[in-house]
CSV table of N, CA, C and O in Angstrom, one decimal:
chain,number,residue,atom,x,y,z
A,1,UNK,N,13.2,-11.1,35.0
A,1,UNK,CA,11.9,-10.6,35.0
A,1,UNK,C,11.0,-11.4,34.1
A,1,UNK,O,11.6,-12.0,33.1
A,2,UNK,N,9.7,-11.5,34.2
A,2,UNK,CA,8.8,-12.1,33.3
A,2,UNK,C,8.7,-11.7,32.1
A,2,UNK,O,9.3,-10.7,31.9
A,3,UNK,N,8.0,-12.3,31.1
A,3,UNK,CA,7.7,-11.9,29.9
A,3,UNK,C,6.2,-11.1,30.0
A,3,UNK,O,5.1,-11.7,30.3
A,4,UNK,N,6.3,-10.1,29.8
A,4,UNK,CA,4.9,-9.5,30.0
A,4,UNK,C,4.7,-8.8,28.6
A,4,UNK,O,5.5,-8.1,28.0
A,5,UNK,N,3.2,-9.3,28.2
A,5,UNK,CA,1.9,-8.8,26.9
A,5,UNK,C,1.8,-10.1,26.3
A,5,UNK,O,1.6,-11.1,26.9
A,6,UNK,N,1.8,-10.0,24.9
A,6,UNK,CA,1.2,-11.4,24.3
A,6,UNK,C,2.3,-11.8,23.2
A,6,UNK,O,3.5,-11.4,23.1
A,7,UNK,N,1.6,-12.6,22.6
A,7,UNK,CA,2.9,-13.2,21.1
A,7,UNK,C,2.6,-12.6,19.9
A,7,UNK,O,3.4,-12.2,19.1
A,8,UNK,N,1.0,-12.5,19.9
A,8,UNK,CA,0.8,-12.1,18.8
A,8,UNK,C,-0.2,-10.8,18.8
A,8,UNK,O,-1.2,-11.0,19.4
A,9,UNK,N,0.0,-9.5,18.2
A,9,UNK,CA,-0.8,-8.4,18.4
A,9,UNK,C,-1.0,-7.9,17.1
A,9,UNK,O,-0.2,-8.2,16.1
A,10,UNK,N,-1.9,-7.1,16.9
A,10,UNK,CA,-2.6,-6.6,15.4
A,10,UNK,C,-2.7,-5.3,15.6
A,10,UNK,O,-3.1,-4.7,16.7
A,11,UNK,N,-2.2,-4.6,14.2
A,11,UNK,CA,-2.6,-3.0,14.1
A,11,UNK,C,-3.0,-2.9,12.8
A,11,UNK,O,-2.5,-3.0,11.7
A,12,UNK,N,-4.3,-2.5,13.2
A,12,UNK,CA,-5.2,-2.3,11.9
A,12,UNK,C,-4.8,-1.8,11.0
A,12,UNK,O,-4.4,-2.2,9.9
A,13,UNK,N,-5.0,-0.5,11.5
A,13,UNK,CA,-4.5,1.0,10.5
A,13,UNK,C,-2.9,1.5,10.3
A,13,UNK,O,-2.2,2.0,11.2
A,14,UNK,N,-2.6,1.3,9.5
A,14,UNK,CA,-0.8,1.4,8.7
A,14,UNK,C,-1.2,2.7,7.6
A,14,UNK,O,-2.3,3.2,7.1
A,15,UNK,N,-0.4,2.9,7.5
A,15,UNK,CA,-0.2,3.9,6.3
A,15,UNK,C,0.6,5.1,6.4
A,15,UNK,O,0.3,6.2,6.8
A,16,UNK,N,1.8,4.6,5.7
A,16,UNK,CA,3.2,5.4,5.9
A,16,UNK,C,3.0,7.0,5.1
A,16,UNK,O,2.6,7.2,3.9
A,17,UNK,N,3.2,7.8,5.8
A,17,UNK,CA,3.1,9.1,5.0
A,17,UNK,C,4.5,9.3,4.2
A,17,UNK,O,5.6,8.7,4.2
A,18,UNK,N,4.0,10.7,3.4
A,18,UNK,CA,5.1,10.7,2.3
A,18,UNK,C,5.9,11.5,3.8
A,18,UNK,O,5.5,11.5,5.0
A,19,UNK,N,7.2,12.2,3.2
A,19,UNK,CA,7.6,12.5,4.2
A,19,UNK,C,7.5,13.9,4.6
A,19,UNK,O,7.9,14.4,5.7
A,20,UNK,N,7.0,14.5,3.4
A,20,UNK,CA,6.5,15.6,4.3
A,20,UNK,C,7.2,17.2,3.9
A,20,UNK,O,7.5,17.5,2.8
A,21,UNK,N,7.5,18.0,4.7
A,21,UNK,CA,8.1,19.1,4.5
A,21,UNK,C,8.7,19.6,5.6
A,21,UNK,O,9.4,20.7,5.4
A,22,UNK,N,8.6,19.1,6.6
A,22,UNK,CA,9.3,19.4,8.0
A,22,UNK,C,10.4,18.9,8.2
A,22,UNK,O,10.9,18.3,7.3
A,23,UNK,N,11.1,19.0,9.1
A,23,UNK,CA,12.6,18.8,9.1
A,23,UNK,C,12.8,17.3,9.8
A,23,UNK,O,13.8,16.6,9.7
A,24,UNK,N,11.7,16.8,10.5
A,24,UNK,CA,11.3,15.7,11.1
A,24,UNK,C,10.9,15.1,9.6
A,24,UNK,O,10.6,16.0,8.9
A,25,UNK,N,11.0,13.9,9.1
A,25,UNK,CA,10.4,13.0,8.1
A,25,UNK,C,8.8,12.6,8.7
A,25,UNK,O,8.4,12.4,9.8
A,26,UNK,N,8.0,12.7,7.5
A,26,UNK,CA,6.9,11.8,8.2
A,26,UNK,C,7.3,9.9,8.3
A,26,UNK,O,8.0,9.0,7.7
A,27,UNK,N,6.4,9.9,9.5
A,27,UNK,CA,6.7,8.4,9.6
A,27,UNK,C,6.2,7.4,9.9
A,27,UNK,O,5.6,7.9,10.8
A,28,UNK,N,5.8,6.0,10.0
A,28,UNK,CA,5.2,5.2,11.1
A,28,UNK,C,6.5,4.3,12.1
A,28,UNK,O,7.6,4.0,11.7
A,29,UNK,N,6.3,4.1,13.0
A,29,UNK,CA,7.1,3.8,14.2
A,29,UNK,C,6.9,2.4,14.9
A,29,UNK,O,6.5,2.6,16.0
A,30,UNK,N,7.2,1.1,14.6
A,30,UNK,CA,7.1,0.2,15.4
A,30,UNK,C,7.4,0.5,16.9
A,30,UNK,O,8.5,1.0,16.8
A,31,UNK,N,7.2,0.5,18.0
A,31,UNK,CA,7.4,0.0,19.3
A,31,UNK,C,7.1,-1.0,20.1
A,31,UNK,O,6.1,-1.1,20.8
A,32,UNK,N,8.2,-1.9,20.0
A,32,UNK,CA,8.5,-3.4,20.8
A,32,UNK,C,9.1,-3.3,22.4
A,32,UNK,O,10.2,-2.8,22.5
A,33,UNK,N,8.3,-3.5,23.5
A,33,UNK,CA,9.1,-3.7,24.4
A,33,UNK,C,8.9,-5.1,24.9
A,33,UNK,O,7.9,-5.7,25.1
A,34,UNK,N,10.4,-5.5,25.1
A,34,UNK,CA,10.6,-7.2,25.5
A,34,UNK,C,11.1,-7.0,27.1
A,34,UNK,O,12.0,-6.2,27.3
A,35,UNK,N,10.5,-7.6,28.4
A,35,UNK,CA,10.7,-7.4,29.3
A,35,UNK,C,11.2,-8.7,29.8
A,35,UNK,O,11.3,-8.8,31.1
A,36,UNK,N,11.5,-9.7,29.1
A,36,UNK,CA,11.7,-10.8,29.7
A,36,UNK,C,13.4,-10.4,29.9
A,36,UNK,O,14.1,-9.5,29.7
A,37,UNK,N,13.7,-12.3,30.4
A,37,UNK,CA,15.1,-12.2,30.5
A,37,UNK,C,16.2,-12.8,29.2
A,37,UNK,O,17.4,-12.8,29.2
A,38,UNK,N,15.1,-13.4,28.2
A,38,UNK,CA,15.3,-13.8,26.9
A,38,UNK,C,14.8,-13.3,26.1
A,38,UNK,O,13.7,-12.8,26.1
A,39,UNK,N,15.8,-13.3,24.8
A,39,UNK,CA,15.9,-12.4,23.5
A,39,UNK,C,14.5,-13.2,23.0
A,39,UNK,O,14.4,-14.4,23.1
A,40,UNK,N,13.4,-12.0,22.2
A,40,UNK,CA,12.6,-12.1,21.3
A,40,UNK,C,12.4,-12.0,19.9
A,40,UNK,O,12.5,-10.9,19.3
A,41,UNK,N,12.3,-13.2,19.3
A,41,UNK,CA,12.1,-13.4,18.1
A,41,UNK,C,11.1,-12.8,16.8
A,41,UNK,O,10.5,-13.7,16.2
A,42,UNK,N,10.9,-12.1,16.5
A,42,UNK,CA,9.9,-11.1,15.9
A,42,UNK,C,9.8,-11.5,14.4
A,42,UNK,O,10.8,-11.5,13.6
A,43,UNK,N,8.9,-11.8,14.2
A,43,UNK,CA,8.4,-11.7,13.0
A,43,UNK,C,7.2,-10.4,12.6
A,43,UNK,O,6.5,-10.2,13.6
A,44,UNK,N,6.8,-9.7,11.4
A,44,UNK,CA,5.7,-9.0,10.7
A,44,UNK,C,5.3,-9.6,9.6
A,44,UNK,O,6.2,-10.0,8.8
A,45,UNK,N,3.7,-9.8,9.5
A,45,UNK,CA,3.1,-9.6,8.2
A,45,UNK,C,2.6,-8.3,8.1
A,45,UNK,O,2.4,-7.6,9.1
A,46,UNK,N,2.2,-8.0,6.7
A,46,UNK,CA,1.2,-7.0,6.4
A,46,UNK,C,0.1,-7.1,5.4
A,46,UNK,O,0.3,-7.8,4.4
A,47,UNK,N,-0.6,-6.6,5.5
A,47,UNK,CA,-1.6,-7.3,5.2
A,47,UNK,C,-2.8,-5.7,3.9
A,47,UNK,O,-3.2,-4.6,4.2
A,48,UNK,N,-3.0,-6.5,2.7
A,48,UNK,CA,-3.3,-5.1,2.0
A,48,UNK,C,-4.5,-4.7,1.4
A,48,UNK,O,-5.3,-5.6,1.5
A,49,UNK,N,-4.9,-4.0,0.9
A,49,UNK,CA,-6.6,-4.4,0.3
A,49,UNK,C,-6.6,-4.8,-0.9
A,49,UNK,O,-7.7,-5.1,-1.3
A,50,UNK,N,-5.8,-4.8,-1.8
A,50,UNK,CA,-5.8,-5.1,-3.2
A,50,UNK,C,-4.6,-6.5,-3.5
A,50,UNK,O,-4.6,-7.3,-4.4
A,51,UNK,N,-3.9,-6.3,-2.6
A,51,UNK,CA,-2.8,-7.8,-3.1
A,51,UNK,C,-2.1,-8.3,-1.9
A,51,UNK,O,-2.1,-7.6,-0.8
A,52,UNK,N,-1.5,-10.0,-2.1
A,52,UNK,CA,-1.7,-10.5,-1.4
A,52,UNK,C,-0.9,-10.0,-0.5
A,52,UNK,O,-0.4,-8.9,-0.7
A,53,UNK,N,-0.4,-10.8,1.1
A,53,UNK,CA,0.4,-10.3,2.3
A,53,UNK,C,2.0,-10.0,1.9
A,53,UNK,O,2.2,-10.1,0.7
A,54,UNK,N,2.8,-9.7,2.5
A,54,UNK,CA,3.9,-9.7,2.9
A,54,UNK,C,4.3,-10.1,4.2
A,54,UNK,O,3.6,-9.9,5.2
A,55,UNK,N,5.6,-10.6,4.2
A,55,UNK,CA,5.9,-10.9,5.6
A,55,UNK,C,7.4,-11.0,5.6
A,55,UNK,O,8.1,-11.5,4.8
A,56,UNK,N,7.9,-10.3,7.1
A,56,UNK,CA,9.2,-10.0,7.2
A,56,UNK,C,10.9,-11.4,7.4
A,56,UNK,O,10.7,-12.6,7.2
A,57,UNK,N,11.8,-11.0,7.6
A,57,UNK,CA,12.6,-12.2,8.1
A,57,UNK,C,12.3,-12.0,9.8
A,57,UNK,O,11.4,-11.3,10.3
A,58,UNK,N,12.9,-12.5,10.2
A,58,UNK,CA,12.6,-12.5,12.0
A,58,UNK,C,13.8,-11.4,12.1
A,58,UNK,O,14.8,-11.3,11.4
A,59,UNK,N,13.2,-10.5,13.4
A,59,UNK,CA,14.4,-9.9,14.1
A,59,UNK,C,14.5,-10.0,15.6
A,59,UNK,O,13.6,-10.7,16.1
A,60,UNK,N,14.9,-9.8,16.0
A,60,UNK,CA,15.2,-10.3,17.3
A,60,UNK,C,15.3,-8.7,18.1
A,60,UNK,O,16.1,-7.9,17.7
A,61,UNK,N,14.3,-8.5,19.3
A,61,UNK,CA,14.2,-7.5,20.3
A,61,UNK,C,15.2,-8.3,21.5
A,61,UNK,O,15.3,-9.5,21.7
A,62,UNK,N,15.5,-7.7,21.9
A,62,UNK,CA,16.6,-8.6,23.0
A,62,UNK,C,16.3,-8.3,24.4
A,62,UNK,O,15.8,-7.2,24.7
A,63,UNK,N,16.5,-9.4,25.3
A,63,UNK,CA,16.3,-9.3,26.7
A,63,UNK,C,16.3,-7.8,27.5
A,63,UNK,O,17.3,-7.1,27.4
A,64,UNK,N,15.1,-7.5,28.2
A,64,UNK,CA,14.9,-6.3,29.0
A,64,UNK,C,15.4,-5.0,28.2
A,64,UNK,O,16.0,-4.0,28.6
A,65,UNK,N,14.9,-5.1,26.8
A,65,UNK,CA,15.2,-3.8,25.6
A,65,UNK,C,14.0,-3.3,25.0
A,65,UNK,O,13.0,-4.0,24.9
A,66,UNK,N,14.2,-2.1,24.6
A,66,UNK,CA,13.1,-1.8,23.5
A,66,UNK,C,13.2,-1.5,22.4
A,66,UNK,O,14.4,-1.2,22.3
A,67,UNK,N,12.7,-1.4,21.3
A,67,UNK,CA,13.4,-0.9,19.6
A,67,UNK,C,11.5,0.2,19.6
A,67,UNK,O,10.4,0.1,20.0
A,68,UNK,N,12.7,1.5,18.4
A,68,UNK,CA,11.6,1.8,17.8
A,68,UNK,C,12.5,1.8,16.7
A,68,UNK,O,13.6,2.3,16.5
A,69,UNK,N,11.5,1.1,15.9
A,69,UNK,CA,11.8,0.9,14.1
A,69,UNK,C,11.0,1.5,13.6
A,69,UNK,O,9.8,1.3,13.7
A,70,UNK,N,11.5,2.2,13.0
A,70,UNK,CA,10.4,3.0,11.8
A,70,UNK,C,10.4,1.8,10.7
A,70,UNK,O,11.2,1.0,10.4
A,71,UNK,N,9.1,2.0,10.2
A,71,UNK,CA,8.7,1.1,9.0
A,71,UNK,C,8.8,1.3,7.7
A,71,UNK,O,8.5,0.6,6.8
A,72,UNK,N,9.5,2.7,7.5
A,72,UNK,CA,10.4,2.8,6.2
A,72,UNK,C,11.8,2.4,6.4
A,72,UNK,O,12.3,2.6,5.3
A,73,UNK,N,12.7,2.0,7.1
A,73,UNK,CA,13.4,1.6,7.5
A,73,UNK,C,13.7,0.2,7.0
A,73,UNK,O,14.0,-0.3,8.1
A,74,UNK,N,13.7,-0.8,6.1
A,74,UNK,CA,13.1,-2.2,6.0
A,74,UNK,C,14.6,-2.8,7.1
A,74,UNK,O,14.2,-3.5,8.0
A,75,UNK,N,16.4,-2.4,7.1
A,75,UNK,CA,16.9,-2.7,8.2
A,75,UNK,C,17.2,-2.8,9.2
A,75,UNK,O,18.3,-3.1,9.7
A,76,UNK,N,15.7,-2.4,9.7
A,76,UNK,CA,15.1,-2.4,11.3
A,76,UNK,C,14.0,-3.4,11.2
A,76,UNK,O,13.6,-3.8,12.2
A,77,UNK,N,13.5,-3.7,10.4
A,77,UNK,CA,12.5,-4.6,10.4
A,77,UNK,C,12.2,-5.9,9.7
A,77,UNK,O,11.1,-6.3,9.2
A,78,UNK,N,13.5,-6.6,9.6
A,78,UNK,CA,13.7,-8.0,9.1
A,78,UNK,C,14.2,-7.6,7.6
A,78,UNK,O,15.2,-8.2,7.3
A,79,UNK,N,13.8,-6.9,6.9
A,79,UNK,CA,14.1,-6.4,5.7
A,79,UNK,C,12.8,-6.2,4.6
A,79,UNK,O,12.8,-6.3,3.4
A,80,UNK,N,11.6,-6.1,5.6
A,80,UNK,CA,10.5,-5.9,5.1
A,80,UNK,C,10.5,-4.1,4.3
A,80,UNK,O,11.1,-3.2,4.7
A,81,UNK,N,9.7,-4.1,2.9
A,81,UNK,CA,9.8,-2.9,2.5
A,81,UNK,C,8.1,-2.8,2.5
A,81,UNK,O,7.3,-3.6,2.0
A,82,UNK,N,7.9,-1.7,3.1
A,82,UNK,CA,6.4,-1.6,3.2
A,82,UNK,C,5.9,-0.3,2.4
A,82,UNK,O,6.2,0.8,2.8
A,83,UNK,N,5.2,-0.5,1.5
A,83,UNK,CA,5.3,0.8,0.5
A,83,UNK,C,4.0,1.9,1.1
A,83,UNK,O,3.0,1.7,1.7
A,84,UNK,N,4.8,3.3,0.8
A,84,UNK,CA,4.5,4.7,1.6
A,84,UNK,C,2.8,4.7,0.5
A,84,UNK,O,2.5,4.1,-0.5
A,85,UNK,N,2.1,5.5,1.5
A,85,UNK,CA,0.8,5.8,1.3
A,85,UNK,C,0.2,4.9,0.5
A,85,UNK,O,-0.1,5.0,-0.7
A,86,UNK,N,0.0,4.0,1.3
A,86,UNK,CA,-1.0,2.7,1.2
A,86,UNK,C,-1.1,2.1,2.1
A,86,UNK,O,-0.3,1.5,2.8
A,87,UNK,N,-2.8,2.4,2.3
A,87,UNK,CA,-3.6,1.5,3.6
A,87,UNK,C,-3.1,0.0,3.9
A,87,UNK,O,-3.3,-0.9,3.0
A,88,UNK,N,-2.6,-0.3,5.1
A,88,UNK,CA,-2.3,-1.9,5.0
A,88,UNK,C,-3.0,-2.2,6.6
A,88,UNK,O,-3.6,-1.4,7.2
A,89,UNK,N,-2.7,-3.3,7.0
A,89,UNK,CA,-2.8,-3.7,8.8
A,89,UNK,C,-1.5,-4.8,8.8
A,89,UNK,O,-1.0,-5.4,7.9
A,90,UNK,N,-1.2,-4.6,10.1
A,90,UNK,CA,0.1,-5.4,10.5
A,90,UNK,C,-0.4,-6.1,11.6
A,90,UNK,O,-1.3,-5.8,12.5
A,91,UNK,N,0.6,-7.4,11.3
A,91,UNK,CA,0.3,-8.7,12.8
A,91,UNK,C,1.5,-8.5,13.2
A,91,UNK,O,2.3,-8.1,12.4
A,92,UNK,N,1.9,-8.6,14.1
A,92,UNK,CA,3.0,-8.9,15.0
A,92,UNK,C,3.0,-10.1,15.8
A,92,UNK,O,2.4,-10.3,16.9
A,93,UNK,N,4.2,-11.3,15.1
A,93,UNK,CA,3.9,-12.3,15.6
A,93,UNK,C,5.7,-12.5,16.5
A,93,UNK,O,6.7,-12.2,15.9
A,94,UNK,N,5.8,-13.0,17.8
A,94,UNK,CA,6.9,-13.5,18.2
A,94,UNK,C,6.9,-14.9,19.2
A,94,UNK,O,5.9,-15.4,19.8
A,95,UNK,N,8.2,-15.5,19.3
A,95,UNK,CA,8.4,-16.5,19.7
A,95,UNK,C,8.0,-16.1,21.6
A,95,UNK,O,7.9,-17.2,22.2
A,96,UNK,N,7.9,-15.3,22.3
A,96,UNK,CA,8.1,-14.7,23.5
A,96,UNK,C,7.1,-13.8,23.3
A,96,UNK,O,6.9,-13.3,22.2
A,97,UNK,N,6.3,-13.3,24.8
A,97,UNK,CA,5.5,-12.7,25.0
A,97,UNK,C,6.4,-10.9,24.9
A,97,UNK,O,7.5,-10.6,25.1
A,98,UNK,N,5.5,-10.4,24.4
A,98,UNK,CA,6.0,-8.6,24.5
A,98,UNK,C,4.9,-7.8,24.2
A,98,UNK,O,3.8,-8.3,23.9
A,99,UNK,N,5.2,-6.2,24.2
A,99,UNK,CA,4.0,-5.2,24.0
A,99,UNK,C,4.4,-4.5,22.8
A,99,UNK,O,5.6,-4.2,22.5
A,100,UNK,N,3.3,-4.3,22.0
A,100,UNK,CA,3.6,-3.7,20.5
A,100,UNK,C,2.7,-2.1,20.8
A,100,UNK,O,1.6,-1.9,21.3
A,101,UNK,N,3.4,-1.2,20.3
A,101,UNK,CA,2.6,0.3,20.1
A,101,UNK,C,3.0,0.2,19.2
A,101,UNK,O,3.8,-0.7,18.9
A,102,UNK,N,2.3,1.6,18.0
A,102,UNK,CA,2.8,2.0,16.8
A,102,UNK,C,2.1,3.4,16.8
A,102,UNK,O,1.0,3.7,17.1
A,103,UNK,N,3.2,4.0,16.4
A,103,UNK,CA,2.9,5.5,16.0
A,103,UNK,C,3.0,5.7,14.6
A,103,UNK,O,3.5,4.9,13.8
A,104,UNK,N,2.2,7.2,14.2
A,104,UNK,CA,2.8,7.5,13.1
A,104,UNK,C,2.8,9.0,13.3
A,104,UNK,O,2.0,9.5,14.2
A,105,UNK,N,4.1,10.0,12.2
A,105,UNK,CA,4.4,11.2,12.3
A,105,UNK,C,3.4,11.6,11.0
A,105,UNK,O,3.5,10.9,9.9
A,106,UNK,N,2.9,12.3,11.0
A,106,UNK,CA,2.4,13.1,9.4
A,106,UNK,C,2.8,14.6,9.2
A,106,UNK,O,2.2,15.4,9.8
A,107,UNK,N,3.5,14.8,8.6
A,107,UNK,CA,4.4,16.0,8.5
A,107,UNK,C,3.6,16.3,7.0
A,107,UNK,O,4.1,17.2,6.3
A,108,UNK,N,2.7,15.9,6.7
A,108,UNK,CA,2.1,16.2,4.6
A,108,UNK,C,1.9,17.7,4.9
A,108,UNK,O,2.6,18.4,4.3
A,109,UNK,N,1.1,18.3,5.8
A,109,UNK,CA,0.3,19.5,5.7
A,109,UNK,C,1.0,20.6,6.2
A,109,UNK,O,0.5,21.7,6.1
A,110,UNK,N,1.9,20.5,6.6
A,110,UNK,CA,3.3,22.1,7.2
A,110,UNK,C,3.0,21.7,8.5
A,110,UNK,O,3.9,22.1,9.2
A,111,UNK,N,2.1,21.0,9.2
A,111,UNK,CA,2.1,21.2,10.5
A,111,UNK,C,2.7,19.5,10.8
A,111,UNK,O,2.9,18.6,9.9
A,112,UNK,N,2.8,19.3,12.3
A,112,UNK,CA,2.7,17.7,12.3
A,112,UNK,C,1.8,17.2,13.5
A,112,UNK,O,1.4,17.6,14.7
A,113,UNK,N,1.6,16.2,12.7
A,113,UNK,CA,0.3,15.6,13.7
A,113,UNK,C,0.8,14.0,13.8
A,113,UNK,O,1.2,13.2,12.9
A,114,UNK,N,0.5,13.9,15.1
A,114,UNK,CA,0.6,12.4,15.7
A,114,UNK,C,-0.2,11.9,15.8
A,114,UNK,O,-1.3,12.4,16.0
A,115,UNK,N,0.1,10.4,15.8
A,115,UNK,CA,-0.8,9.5,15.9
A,115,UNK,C,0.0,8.3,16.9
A,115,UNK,O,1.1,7.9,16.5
A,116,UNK,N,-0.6,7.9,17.9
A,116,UNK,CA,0.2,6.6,18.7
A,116,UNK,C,-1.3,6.0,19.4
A,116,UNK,O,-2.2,6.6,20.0
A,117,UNK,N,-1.2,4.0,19.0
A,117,UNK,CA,-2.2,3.3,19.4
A,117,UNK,C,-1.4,2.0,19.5
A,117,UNK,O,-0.7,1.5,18.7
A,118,UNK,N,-1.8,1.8,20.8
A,118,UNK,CA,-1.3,0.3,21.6
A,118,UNK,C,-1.7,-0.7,20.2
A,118,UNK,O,-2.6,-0.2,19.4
A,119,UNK,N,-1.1,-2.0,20.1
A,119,UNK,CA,-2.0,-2.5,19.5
A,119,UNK,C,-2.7,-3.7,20.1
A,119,UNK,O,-2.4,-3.9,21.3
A,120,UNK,N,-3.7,-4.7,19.3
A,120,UNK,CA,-4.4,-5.3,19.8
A,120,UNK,C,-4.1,-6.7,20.1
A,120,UNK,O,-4.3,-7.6,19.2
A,121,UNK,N,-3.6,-6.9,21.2
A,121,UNK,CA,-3.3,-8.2,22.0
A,121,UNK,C,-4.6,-9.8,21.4
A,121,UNK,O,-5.8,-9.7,21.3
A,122,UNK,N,-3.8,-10.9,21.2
A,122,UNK,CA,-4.2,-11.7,20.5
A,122,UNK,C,-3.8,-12.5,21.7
A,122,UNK,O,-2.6,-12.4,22.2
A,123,UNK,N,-5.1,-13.3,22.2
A,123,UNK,CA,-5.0,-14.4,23.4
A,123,UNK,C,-3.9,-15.8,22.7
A,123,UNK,O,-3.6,-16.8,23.4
């Protein structure tokens, strides 16, 4: 099958919640789907308002798979550590075209509330 979405996609709004008091953790959630017939090479920066970027090792999404990585997780995600409650934005850059979503869980207030936004495809 084809490679379907783009290489590189952006998500503004990051910001890992603490985890909360629910039995669920709060969270944020990478979602990579690679539709081709070849393994995808993934790299993340992030990006912060007070200091400079970070950026991950490459991981690899593999042929006709999907990953969800949570982003407190750093060995799901190259071994990036992205620190909890602090505004950042993320690039998503790969060697192969794919689709990036990101969610996040917020469990702070007793209740939980979701958040999921495609992110923004880069020609």
């Amino acid at each position: 099958m084809k490679h379907l979405g783009k290489k590189v996609w952006v998500i503004p709004d990051g910001y890992i919640p603490s985890e909360g008091s629910m039995s669920i953790p709060g969270h944020e959630c990478l979602c990579i789907v690679n539709t081709g017939d070849s393994d995808a090479k993934v790299k993340l920066t992030v990006f912060f308002e007070d200091r400079e970027p970070i950026e991950s090792d490459y991981f690899v999404v593999k042929a006709r798979r999907t990953i969800h990585a949570w982003l407190n997780k750093p060995e799901l995600i190259g071994g990036l550590v992205i620190p909890k409650e602090v505004p950042y934005s993320l690039v998503v850059e790969s060697d192969k075209e794919i689709v990036v979503q990101m969610s996040r869980l917020d469990t702070r207030l007793g209740n939980m509330a979701l958040l999921s936004v495609i992110g923004f495809p880069i020609e």
